[in-house]
CSV table of C-alpha atoms and ligand atoms in Angstrom, one decimal:
chain,number,residue,atom,x,y,z
A,1,MET,CA,-92.4,-151.8,-77.9
A,2,ARG,CA,-91.3,-152.0,-81.6
A,3,ILE,CA,-94.0,-153.7,-83.6
A,4,CYS,CA,-94.2,-154.6,-87.3
A,5,ILE,CA,-97.7,-155.1,-88.5
A,6,ALA,CA,-98.1,-157.2,-91.8
A,7,GLY,CA,-101.1,-156.0,-93.7
A,8,ALA,CA,-102.3,-152.5,-94.2
A,9,GLY,CA,-106.1,-153.5,-94.6
A,10,TYR,CA,-108.8,-152.6,-92.2
A,11,VAL,CA,-107.6,-154.5,-89.1
A,12,GLY,CA,-103.9,-153.7,-89.9
A,13,LEU,CA,-104.4,-149.9,-90.2
A,14,THR,CA,-106.7,-149.4,-87.3
A,15,THR,CA,-104.5,-151.6,-85.0
A,16,ALA,CA,-101.3,-149.8,-86.2
A,17,ALA,CA,-102.7,-146.3,-85.6
A,18,ALA,CA,-104.0,-147.2,-82.1
A,19,LEU,CA,-100.8,-149.1,-81.0
A,20,ALA,CA,-98.7,-146.1,-82.3
A,21,ASP,CA,-101.0,-143.8,-80.3
A,22,PHE,CA,-100.6,-146.0,-77.2
A,23,GLY,CA,-96.9,-145.1,-77.3
A,24,HIS,CA,-95.4,-148.0,-79.3
A,25,GLU,CA,-93.1,-147.7,-82.4
A,26,VAL,CA,-95.0,-149.2,-85.2
A,27,ILE,CA,-94.3,-150.0,-88.8
A,28,CYS,CA,-97.1,-151.2,-91.0
A,29,VAL,CA,-96.0,-153.1,-94.0
A,30,ASP,CA,-97.8,-154.3,-97.1
A,31,MET,CA,-96.7,-155.6,-100.5
A,32,GLU,CA,-99.0,-153.3,-102.3
A,33,GLU,CA,-96.6,-150.4,-103.1
A,34,SER,CA,-99.3,-148.0,-104.3
A,35,LYS,CA,-101.2,-148.4,-101.1
A,36,ILE,CA,-98.1,-147.8,-98.9
A,37,GLU,CA,-97.3,-144.7,-101.2
A,38,SER,CA,-100.7,-143.3,-100.6
A,39,LEU,CA,-100.5,-143.9,-96.9
A,40,ARG,CA,-97.3,-142.0,-96.8
A,41,GLN,CA,-98.9,-139.1,-98.6
A,42,GLY,CA,-101.7,-139.2,-95.8
A,43,LYS,CA,-104.3,-140.9,-98.0
A,44,VAL,CA,-106.1,-143.5,-96.1
A,45,PRO,CA,-107.7,-146.1,-98.4
A,46,ILE,CA,-110.7,-147.0,-96.1
A,47,TYR,CA,-113.3,-144.9,-94.3
A,48,GLU,CA,-113.2,-145.3,-90.5
A,49,PRO,CA,-114.2,-142.4,-88.3
A,50,GLY,CA,-111.1,-140.7,-86.7
A,51,LEU,CA,-108.6,-143.0,-88.5
A,52,ASP,CA,-107.2,-140.3,-90.9
A,53,GLU,CA,-106.5,-137.9,-88.0
A,54,LEU,CA,-105.0,-140.6,-85.9
A,55,ILE,CA,-102.7,-141.7,-88.6
A,56,LYS,CA,-101.6,-138.2,-89.4
A,57,LYS,CA,-101.0,-137.5,-85.7
A,58,ASN,CA,-98.6,-140.6,-85.2
A,59,VAL,CA,-96.9,-140.3,-88.6
A,60,LYS,CA,-96.0,-136.7,-87.6
A,61,LYS,CA,-94.7,-137.9,-84.3
A,62,ASN,CA,-92.7,-140.6,-86.1
A,63,THR,CA,-94.3,-143.4,-84.0
A,64,LEU,CA,-96.0,-144.8,-87.2
A,65,LEU,CA,-94.2,-145.6,-90.3
A,66,PHE,CA,-95.4,-147.3,-93.6
A,67,SER,CA,-93.2,-149.5,-95.7
A,68,SER,CA,-93.5,-151.9,-98.6
A,69,GLN,CA,-90.1,-153.5,-97.6
A,70,VAL,CA,-91.8,-156.5,-96.0
A,71,GLU,CA,-88.8,-158.7,-95.6
A,72,GLU,CA,-86.5,-156.2,-94.0
A,73,SER,CA,-89.2,-154.9,-91.6
A,74,ILE,CA,-90.2,-158.4,-90.4
A,75,ARG,CA,-86.5,-159.2,-89.9
A,76,ASP,CA,-85.7,-156.1,-88.0
A,77,TYR,CA,-88.7,-155.9,-85.6
A,78,PRO,CA,-89.1,-158.1,-82.4
A,79,ILE,CA,-92.9,-158.2,-82.5
A,80,ILE,CA,-94.7,-159.1,-85.6
A,81,LEU,CA,-98.5,-158.8,-85.7
A,82,ILE,CA,-100.1,-160.5,-88.8
A,83,ALA,CA,-103.0,-158.7,-89.9
A,84,VAL,CA,-103.4,-160.0,-93.5
A,85,GLY,CA,-106.8,-160.9,-95.1
A,86,THR,CA,-108.2,-164.4,-94.9
A,87,PRO,CA,-111.0,-164.3,-97.6
A,88,SER,CA,-113.5,-167.1,-98.1
A,89,GLN,CA,-112.9,-169.7,-100.8
A,90,GLU,CA,-115.7,-171.3,-102.8
A,91,ASP,CA,-116.3,-174.2,-100.4
A,92,GLY,CA,-116.5,-171.7,-97.5
A,93,SER,CA,-113.0,-172.4,-96.0
A,94,SER,CA,-110.6,-169.6,-95.4
A,95,ASN,CA,-107.9,-168.9,-97.9
A,96,LEU,CA,-104.7,-168.7,-96.0
A,97,THR,CA,-102.3,-167.7,-98.8
A,98,PHE,CA,-101.4,-164.3,-97.3
A,99,ILE,CA,-100.7,-166.0,-93.9
A,100,ASN,CA,-98.5,-168.5,-95.5
A,101,GLN,CA,-96.6,-165.7,-97.2
A,102,VAL,CA,-95.8,-164.0,-94.0
A,103,VAL,CA,-94.9,-167.1,-92.2
A,104,GLU,CA,-92.4,-167.8,-95.1
A,105,VAL,CA,-90.9,-164.5,-94.6
A,106,ILE,CA,-90.6,-165.0,-90.8
A,107,ALA,CA,-89.1,-168.4,-91.3
A,108,SER,CA,-86.4,-167.0,-93.7
A,109,THR,CA,-85.4,-164.0,-91.5
A,110,THR,CA,-85.7,-165.0,-87.8
A,111,ASN,CA,-82.4,-165.3,-86.1
A,112,VAL,CA,-83.2,-163.5,-82.7
A,113,TYR,CA,-86.2,-164.0,-80.4
A,114,LYS,CA,-89.6,-162.8,-81.9
A,115,ILE,CA,-93.1,-162.8,-80.7
A,116,ILE,CA,-95.4,-163.5,-83.6
A,117,ILE,CA,-99.0,-162.4,-83.0
A,118,THR,CA,-101.8,-163.5,-85.3
A,119,LYS,CA,-104.7,-160.9,-85.4
A,120,SER,CA,-106.2,-162.1,-88.7
A,121,THR,CA,-109.3,-164.4,-88.2
A,122,VAL,CA,-107.9,-167.9,-88.9
A,123,PRO,CA,-109.4,-171.4,-88.7
A,124,PRO,CA,-108.8,-173.3,-85.5
A,125,GLY,CA,-105.4,-175.1,-85.7
A,126,THR,CA,-103.8,-172.4,-87.9
A,127,ASN,CA,-101.5,-170.9,-85.1
A,128,GLU,CA,-100.5,-174.4,-84.1
A,129,TRP,CA,-99.6,-174.9,-87.8
A,130,ILE,CA,-97.6,-171.7,-87.9
A,131,HIS,CA,-95.6,-172.9,-84.8
A,132,GLN,CA,-95.1,-176.4,-86.3
A,133,THR,CA,-94.0,-174.9,-89.7
A,134,LEU,CA,-91.5,-172.6,-88.1
A,135,VAL,CA,-90.0,-175.6,-86.3
A,136,ALA,CA,-90.1,-177.6,-89.4
A,137,LYS,CA,-88.2,-174.8,-91.3
A,138,GLY,CA,-85.5,-175.1,-88.8
A,139,ILE,CA,-86.2,-172.2,-86.5
A,140,ASN,CA,-85.4,-173.1,-82.9
A,141,GLU,CA,-88.4,-173.0,-80.4
A,142,ASP,CA,-86.2,-170.7,-78.2
A,143,LEU,CA,-86.3,-168.1,-81.0
A,144,PHE,CA,-90.1,-167.6,-81.2
A,145,ASP,CA,-93.5,-167.5,-79.5
A,146,VAL,CA,-96.6,-167.6,-81.5
A,147,VAL,CA,-99.6,-165.9,-80.0
A,148,SER,CA,-103.2,-165.8,-81.3
A,149,ASN,CA,-104.8,-162.5,-80.4
A,150,PRO,CA,-108.1,-162.2,-82.3
A,151,GLU,CA,-109.7,-158.8,-83.0
A,152,PHE,CA,-113.2,-157.8,-82.0
A,153,LEU,CA,-113.4,-154.5,-84.1
A,154,ARG,CA,-116.7,-153.4,-85.4
A,155,GLU,CA,-116.5,-151.3,-88.6
A,156,GLY,CA,-117.3,-147.8,-88.0
A,157,LEU,CA,-116.4,-148.2,-84.4
A,158,ALA,CA,-113.0,-149.9,-84.6
A,159,LEU,CA,-111.0,-147.1,-82.9
A,160,TRP,CA,-113.5,-147.0,-80.0
A,161,ASP,CA,-113.2,-150.8,-79.6
A,162,LEU,CA,-109.4,-150.5,-79.6
A,163,TYR,CA,-109.5,-148.0,-76.9
A,164,HIS,CA,-112.4,-149.6,-75.0
A,165,PRO,CA,-112.0,-153.3,-75.3
A,166,ASN,CA,-114.5,-155.5,-73.5
A,167,LYS,CA,-111.8,-158.4,-73.3
A,168,ILE,CA,-108.3,-159.0,-74.5
A,169,VAL,CA,-107.8,-162.7,-75.7
A,170,PHE,CA,-104.3,-164.1,-76.0
A,171,GLY,CA,-103.8,-167.7,-76.8
A,172,THR,CA,-100.2,-168.9,-76.2
A,173,LYS,CA,-98.4,-172.2,-76.1
A,174,THR,CA,-96.4,-171.2,-73.1
A,175,SER,CA,-96.4,-168.4,-70.5
A,176,ARG,CA,-93.1,-167.0,-71.9
A,177,PRO,CA,-94.6,-164.1,-74.0
A,178,ILE,CA,-97.3,-163.0,-71.4
A,179,LYS,CA,-95.3,-160.3,-69.6
A,180,GLU,CA,-94.6,-158.5,-72.9
A,181,LEU,CA,-98.1,-159.1,-74.2
A,182,LYS,CA,-99.5,-157.3,-71.2
A,183,LYS,CA,-97.8,-154.1,-72.4
A,184,LEU,CA,-99.4,-154.1,-75.8
A,185,TYR,CA,-102.8,-152.6,-75.3
A,186,VAL,CA,-104.7,-149.9,-73.2
A,187,ARG,CA,-106.8,-152.3,-71.1
A,188,GLY,CA,-109.1,-150.3,-69.0
A,189,LYS,CA,-111.4,-152.7,-67.2
A,190,ALA,CA,-111.2,-155.3,-69.8
A,191,PRO,CA,-110.4,-158.8,-68.5
A,192,TYR,CA,-107.5,-160.7,-70.0
A,193,ILE,CA,-108.4,-164.1,-71.3
A,194,PHE,CA,-105.5,-166.4,-71.6
A,195,THR,CA,-106.2,-169.7,-73.4
A,196,SER,CA,-104.5,-172.1,-75.9
A,197,LEU,CA,-103.7,-171.0,-79.5
A,198,THR,CA,-106.8,-172.9,-80.9
A,199,GLY,CA,-109.0,-171.7,-77.8
A,200,ALA,CA,-108.3,-168.2,-78.9
A,201,GLU,CA,-109.1,-168.9,-82.5
A,202,LEU,CA,-112.5,-170.3,-81.5
A,203,ILE,CA,-113.4,-167.5,-79.1
A,204,LYS,CA,-113.4,-165.3,-82.2
A,205,TYR,CA,-115.5,-167.8,-84.3
A,206,ALA,CA,-117.9,-168.3,-81.5
A,207,SER,CA,-118.3,-164.6,-81.0
A,208,ASN,CA,-119.3,-163.8,-84.6
A,209,ALA,CA,-121.4,-167.0,-84.9
A,210,PHE,CA,-123.3,-166.1,-81.8
A,211,LEU,CA,-124.0,-162.6,-83.0
A,212,ALA,CA,-125.2,-164.0,-86.3
A,213,THR,CA,-127.5,-166.4,-84.4
A,214,LYS,CA,-129.0,-163.6,-82.5
A,215,ILE,CA,-129.8,-161.8,-85.7
A,216,SER,CA,-131.3,-164.8,-87.3
A,217,PHE,CA,-133.4,-165.5,-84.1
A,218,ALA,CA,-134.6,-161.8,-84.3
A,219,ASN,CA,-135.5,-162.3,-88.0
A,220,GLU,CA,-137.4,-165.4,-87.3
A,221,MET,CA,-139.3,-163.8,-84.4
A,222,ALA,CA,-140.1,-161.0,-86.5
A,223,ARG,CA,-141.8,-163.4,-89.1
A,224,ILE,CA,-143.8,-164.9,-86.4
A,225,CYS,CA,-144.8,-161.5,-85.1
A,226,ASP,CA,-145.8,-160.6,-88.6
A,227,ALA,CA,-148.2,-163.5,-88.8
A,228,TYR,CA,-149.8,-162.6,-85.5
A,229,GLU,CA,-149.9,-158.9,-86.2
A,230,VAL,CA,-147.6,-158.1,-83.4
A,231,ASP,CA,-144.9,-155.4,-83.2
A,232,TYR,CA,-141.6,-157.3,-83.2
A,233,ALA,CA,-140.0,-154.2,-81.6
A,234,ASP,CA,-142.0,-154.8,-78.3
A,235,ILE,CA,-140.6,-158.3,-78.3
A,236,ALA,CA,-137.0,-157.0,-78.8
A,237,LYS,CA,-137.7,-154.6,-75.9
A,238,GLY,CA,-139.1,-157.5,-73.7
A,239,LEU,CA,-136.1,-159.7,-74.5
A,240,GLY,CA,-133.6,-156.9,-74.1
A,241,THR,CA,-134.5,-156.1,-70.5
A,242,ASP,CA,-133.3,-159.6,-69.4
A,243,PRO,CA,-129.6,-159.2,-68.8
A,244,ARG,CA,-129.1,-162.9,-69.8
A,245,ILE,CA,-130.3,-162.1,-73.3
A,246,GLY,CA,-129.3,-158.4,-73.8
A,247,ARG,CA,-130.8,-156.0,-76.3
A,248,TYR,CA,-127.9,-155.9,-78.7
A,249,PHE,CA,-128.1,-157.7,-82.1
A,250,LEU,CA,-131.7,-158.4,-81.9
A,251,ASN,CA,-132.6,-155.9,-84.7
A,252,SER,CA,-134.7,-157.6,-87.5
A,253,GLY,CA,-134.4,-156.7,-91.1
A,254,LEU,CA,-132.6,-157.7,-94.3
A,255,GLY,CA,-130.0,-159.8,-92.4
A,256,PHE,CA,-126.4,-159.8,-91.7
A,257,GLY,CA,-123.8,-159.0,-94.3
A,258,GLY,CA,-120.2,-157.5,-94.3
A,259,SER,CA,-116.9,-159.1,-94.6
A,260,CYS,CA,-117.0,-160.9,-91.2
A,261,LEU,CA,-120.2,-162.7,-90.0
A,262,PRO,CA,-121.1,-164.5,-93.3
A,263,LYS,CA,-117.4,-165.5,-93.9
A,264,ASP,CA,-116.7,-166.6,-90.4
A,265,LEU,CA,-119.9,-168.7,-90.1
A,266,SER,CA,-118.9,-170.5,-93.4
A,267,SER,CA,-115.4,-171.0,-92.2
A,268,LEU,CA,-116.4,-172.3,-88.8
A,269,LYS,CA,-118.8,-174.8,-90.4
A,270,HIS,CA,-116.0,-176.0,-92.7
A,271,SER,CA,-113.7,-176.4,-89.6
A,272,ALA,CA,-116.4,-178.4,-87.8
A,273,LEU,CA,-117.0,-180.8,-90.7
A,274,ARG,CA,-113.3,-181.4,-91.0
A,275,LYS,CA,-113.5,-182.9,-87.6
A,276,LYS,CA,-117.0,-184.6,-88.5
A,277,VAL,CA,-119.0,-182.3,-86.3
A,278,GLU,CA,-122.5,-181.4,-87.7
A,279,THR,CA,-123.5,-177.8,-87.5
A,280,LYS,CA,-127.3,-177.8,-87.5
A,281,LEU,CA,-127.6,-174.6,-85.7
A,282,LEU,CA,-125.1,-172.7,-87.8
A,283,ASP,CA,-126.8,-174.1,-90.9
A,284,ALA,CA,-130.2,-172.9,-89.8
A,285,VAL,CA,-128.7,-169.4,-88.9
A,286,ARG,CA,-127.4,-169.1,-92.5
A,287,GLU,CA,-130.7,-170.4,-94.0
A,288,VAL,CA,-132.8,-167.9,-92.1
A,289,ASN,CA,-130.4,-165.1,-93.2
A,290,ASP,CA,-130.3,-166.1,-96.8
A,291,ALA,CA,-134.2,-166.0,-96.9
A,292,GLN,CA,-134.5,-162.5,-95.7
A,293,ILE,CA,-134.2,-160.6,-99.1
A,294,GLU,CA,-136.9,-162.8,-100.7
A,295,LEU,CA,-139.1,-162.2,-97.6
A,296,TYR,CA,-138.9,-158.5,-98.0
A,297,LEU,CA,-139.4,-158.7,-101.8
A,298,ASN,CA,-142.5,-160.9,-101.3
A,299,LYS,CA,-143.6,-158.1,-98.8
A,300,LEU,CA,-143.2,-155.5,-101.6
A,301,MET,CA,-145.0,-157.6,-104.0
A,302,THR,CA,-148.1,-157.8,-101.8
A,303,GLU,CA,-148.6,-154.2,-102.8
A,304,LEU,CA,-146.8,-154.3,-106.3
A,305,PRO,CA,-147.5,-157.7,-107.7
A,306,ASP,CA,-145.8,-157.1,-111.1
A,307,LEU,CA,-142.4,-155.4,-110.6
A,308,THR,CA,-141.7,-155.2,-114.3
A,309,GLU,CA,-140.7,-151.6,-115.4
A,310,LYS,CA,-141.4,-150.4,-111.9
A,311,GLN,CA,-139.1,-147.6,-110.6
A,312,ILE,CA,-137.8,-148.6,-107.1
A,313,THR,CA,-135.5,-146.4,-105.0
A,314,VAL,CA,-133.2,-148.0,-102.5
A,315,TRP,CA,-131.9,-145.9,-99.6
A,316,GLY,CA,-128.6,-147.2,-98.2
A,317,VAL,CA,-126.3,-149.6,-100.1
A,318,THR,CA,-123.6,-150.4,-97.5
A,319,PHE,CA,-123.8,-153.6,-95.4
A,320,LYS,CA,-124.5,-151.4,-92.3
A,321,PRO,CA,-124.6,-147.6,-91.4
A,322,GLY,CA,-121.4,-145.8,-90.6
A,323,THR,CA,-119.2,-147.4,-93.3
A,324,ASP,CA,-118.6,-147.3,-97.1
A,325,ASP,CA,-118.0,-150.9,-97.2
A,326,LEU,CA,-120.1,-152.8,-99.8
A,327,ARG,CA,-118.8,-156.4,-99.1
A,328,SER,CA,-121.7,-158.9,-98.8
A,329,SER,CA,-124.1,-156.1,-98.5
A,330,PRO,CA,-127.7,-157.5,-98.3
A,331,ALA,CA,-128.7,-154.1,-100.1
A,332,ILE,CA,-126.6,-155.1,-103.1
A,333,THR,CA,-128.1,-158.6,-103.2
A,334,LEU,CA,-131.6,-156.9,-103.0
A,335,ILE,CA,-130.7,-154.5,-105.8
A,336,ASN,CA,-129.5,-157.2,-108.1
A,337,LYS,CA,-132.8,-159.2,-107.4
A,338,LEU,CA,-134.9,-156.0,-108.3
A,339,ILE,CA,-133.0,-155.7,-111.5
A,340,GLU,CA,-133.6,-159.4,-112.3
A,341,LYS,CA,-137.3,-158.7,-111.9
A,342,GLY,CA,-137.2,-156.0,-114.4
A,343,CYS,CA,-137.2,-152.9,-112.1
A,344,ARG,CA,-135.4,-149.6,-112.8
A,345,VAL,CA,-133.4,-149.1,-109.6
A,346,HIS,CA,-132.4,-145.7,-108.1
A,347,THR,CA,-130.2,-145.4,-105.0
A,348,HIS,CA,-129.0,-143.0,-102.5
A,349,ASP,CA,-126.4,-143.7,-99.9
A,350,PRO,CA,-124.8,-141.1,-97.7
A,351,MET,CA,-121.2,-142.6,-98.3
A,352,VAL,CA,-121.4,-144.4,-101.7
A,353,GLN,CA,-122.2,-143.5,-105.2
A,354,LEU,CA,-123.0,-147.0,-106.3
A,355,GLU,CA,-121.7,-147.9,-109.7
A,356,LEU,CA,-123.7,-150.9,-111.0
A,357,PRO,CA,-125.1,-151.4,-114.5
A,358,GLY,CA,-128.8,-150.6,-114.4
A,359,VAL,CA,-128.6,-148.5,-111.3
A,360,HIS,CA,-129.0,-144.6,-111.1
A,361,SER,CA,-127.2,-143.4,-108.1
A,362,HIS,CA,-128.1,-140.0,-106.5
A,363,THR,CA,-126.1,-137.7,-104.2
A,364,ASP,CA,-129.5,-136.1,-103.2
A,365,GLN,CA,-131.7,-138.2,-100.9
A,366,TYR,CA,-134.9,-136.8,-102.1
A,367,GLU,CA,-134.0,-136.4,-105.8
A,368,SER,CA,-133.6,-140.2,-105.7
A,369,VAL,CA,-137.4,-140.8,-105.0
A,370,THR,CA,-138.6,-138.6,-107.8
A,371,ASP,CA,-141.2,-140.7,-109.9
A,372,SER,CA,-140.5,-143.8,-108.1
A,373,ASP,CA,-143.3,-146.5,-107.4
A,374,ALA,CA,-141.7,-147.6,-104.1
A,375,LEU,CA,-138.9,-146.8,-101.7
A,376,ILE,CA,-137.0,-149.4,-99.7
A,377,ILE,CA,-134.9,-148.5,-96.8
A,378,SER,CA,-132.2,-151.1,-96.7
A,379,THR,CA,-129.7,-149.5,-94.3
A,380,GLU,CA,-130.5,-147.7,-91.0
A,381,TRP,CA,-128.5,-144.4,-91.6
A,382,PRO,CA,-129.6,-142.0,-89.0
A,383,GLN,CA,-130.5,-139.4,-91.7
A,384,PHE,CA,-133.1,-141.8,-93.1
A,385,LEU,CA,-134.9,-142.0,-89.7
A,386,GLU,CA,-135.2,-138.2,-89.9
A,387,SER,CA,-136.5,-137.9,-93.4
A,388,ASP,CA,-139.1,-135.4,-94.4
A,389,TRP,CA,-141.9,-137.7,-95.4
A,390,SER,CA,-144.0,-135.0,-96.9
A,391,GLU,CA,-141.2,-134.2,-99.4
A,392,VAL,CA,-140.8,-137.9,-100.2
A,393,LYS,CA,-144.6,-138.1,-100.8
A,394,SER,CA,-144.7,-135.1,-103.1
A,395,ARG,CA,-141.9,-136.4,-105.2
A,396,MET,CA,-142.9,-140.2,-105.5
A,397,LYS,CA,-145.1,-141.5,-108.2
A,398,GLY,CA,-146.3,-144.3,-106.1
A,399,SER,CA,-146.8,-144.5,-102.3
A,400,ILE,CA,-145.1,-147.6,-101.0
A,401,VAL,CA,-142.3,-147.3,-98.3
A,402,LEU,CA,-140.8,-150.8,-97.4
A,403,ASP,CA,-138.9,-150.4,-94.2
A,404,ALA,CA,-136.3,-153.4,-94.6
A,405,ARG,CA,-134.5,-152.4,-91.4
A,406,ASN,CA,-137.4,-151.9,-89.1
A,407,CYS,CA,-135.9,-148.5,-88.3
A,408,ILE,CA,-138.6,-145.9,-89.4
A,409,ASP,CA,-141.3,-144.4,-87.3
A,410,GLU,CA,-144.4,-145.8,-89.3
A,411,LYS,CA,-146.7,-143.1,-87.9
A,412,LEU,CA,-144.8,-140.3,-89.5
A,413,VAL,CA,-144.8,-142.1,-92.9
A,414,ARG,CA,-148.5,-143.0,-92.7
A,415,ARG,CA,-149.4,-139.5,-91.7
A,416,GLN,CA,-148.4,-138.4,-95.3
A,417,GLY,CA,-150.8,-140.8,-96.9
A,418,LEU,CA,-147.8,-143.2,-97.8
A,419,VAL,CA,-148.2,-147.0,-97.4
A,420,TYR,CA,-145.8,-148.3,-94.8
A,421,LEU,CA,-144.7,-152.0,-95.2
A,422,GLY,CA,-142.4,-153.9,-92.8
A,423,VAL,CA,-142.0,-157.4,-91.4
A,424,GLY,CA,-143.2,-157.7,-87.8
A,425,LYS,CA,-144.1,-154.1,-87.8
A,426,GLN,CA,-147.9,-153.1,-87.7
B,1,UGA,C1,-118.4,-157.9,-86.7
B,1,UGA,C2,-118.5,-158.1,-85.3
B,1,UGA,O1,-119.6,-157.3,-84.7
B,1,UGA,C3,-117.1,-157.6,-84.6
B,1,UGA,O2,-117.2,-157.8,-83.2
B,1,UGA,C4,-116.0,-158.3,-85.3
B,1,UGA,O3,-114.7,-157.9,-84.7
B,1,UGA,C5,-116.0,-158.1,-86.8
B,1,UGA,O4,-117.3,-158.6,-87.3
B,1,UGA,C6,-114.9,-159.0,-87.4
B,1,UGA,O5,-114.8,-160.2,-87.3
B,1,UGA,O6,-113.9,-158.4,-87.7
B,1,UGA,P1,-118.9,-155.9,-88.4
B,1,UGA,O7,-118.7,-156.9,-89.6
B,1,UGA,O8,-118.2,-154.6,-88.6
B,1,UGA,O9,-118.4,-156.5,-87.0
B,1,UGA,O10,-120.4,-155.6,-88.4
B,1,UGA,P2,-121.6,-155.8,-87.3
B,1,UGA,O11,-121.9,-154.6,-86.6
B,1,UGA,O12,-121.3,-157.0,-86.5
B,1,UGA,O13,-122.9,-156.1,-88.3
B,1,UGA,C7,-122.8,-157.2,-89.1
B,1,UGA,C8,-124.1,-157.3,-89.9
B,1,UGA,O14,-125.2,-157.6,-89.0
B,1,UGA,C9,-124.6,-156.0,-90.6
B,1,UGA,O15,-125.0,-156.3,-91.8
B,1,UGA,C10,-125.7,-155.4,-89.7
B,1,UGA,O16,-126.6,-154.8,-90.4
B,1,UGA,C11,-126.3,-156.7,-89.2
B,1,UGA,N1,-127.1,-156.5,-87.9
B,1,UGA,C12,-126.4,-156.2,-86.8
B,1,UGA,C13,-128.4,-156.9,-87.9
B,1,UGA,O17,-129.1,-157.3,-88.9
B,1,UGA,N2,-129.1,-156.9,-86.8
B,1,UGA,C14,-128.5,-156.4,-85.6
B,1,UGA,O18,-129.2,-156.3,-84.6
B,1,UGA,C15,-127.2,-156.2,-85.6
């Protein structure tokens, strides 16, 4: 199949590389010329395990091209896959400027049949709107099908998710494009879920909202466990053995961040309110999440009541391990709060040298704790779990280790005479 992917961001690039590898002829277009130029030279602007190699392999085979000629490419390819960004606006709704731009180009260039697939996360009703807009701009309905095909890619595991999907969702208005759509992906055992355009959009929001709900539930349970001096890890284990609940996404800690869960929660709430539907549960999920940073700061202050002039080291600055993405990272919010309280902040992250005023970033994990009063683990990178705690103890001035991801073996920390702090961890 000949596919033009609009948008060379996270979703666009990973999907382009995988579809090319599945045997399709793919062109990935973006208006940002410098980005396209770099990609042509083999420089991939994001970190995603395996992506560099997959792009190089398929560029070499000529199954993957990059271009900044957006109009010409959209005109010339029969399948258009929209993967542009839909960032949050101040009121929580999604900014659809980039979607509009692509739709404009499709409207001005379509004169033979095309399948238009939206992969970007868009509010319910957007794909219907795309269909109606094309009709209103004079494109005959015989000349196109709009398809809503949300992505379920986790950063750091996006290629795995593309090769091993647990479902493939297609929202369509008619059955006409279905035969072609079935040729798009490597399916494995994944079921197809066919639904309406808006149904597919809502499956995506429901998925991220549910994952966020599980995390806030875990965090609330960890607080209750903390009050009763019970290990939350035992509760998570107990919950996880029930297949109706499942163990995934029950890890307590600083809360959820990243470019998806917080944004999609806000956008879903906004969409619900537009139809006068209250979102009490979603609001509570957000509230619990927003309170996590303060909760951990209070925990720290049980041992260090006055943080002024204290030197605090933060291990892990990304929004989760396995990525270099700092977007909506709880660790960054925490660091800013520490600075507000007058702390001198030192950081270490395996992927990122943080450049933030007032922050000293270290490439060496142990050097970062030298002379610190406290160490906070804010991202559960595997190397932090294997730390040499005797080395940490010998370098630190103070002795507090705050495990803000409930990921460290507290016995190993305590054995070195360090003070271990966590929420819901005894
Ligand atoms: C999320 C979804 O997991 C993907 O399925 C979805 O496709 C993607 O958003 C998207 O909409 O594009 P991602 O943002 O990469 O993927 O990150 P997650 O792995 O979901 O983690 C989100 C946040 O939740 C992270 O800050 C992580 O630390 C936190 N988290 C996760 C917890 O606090 N506890 C957990 O048990 C799991």
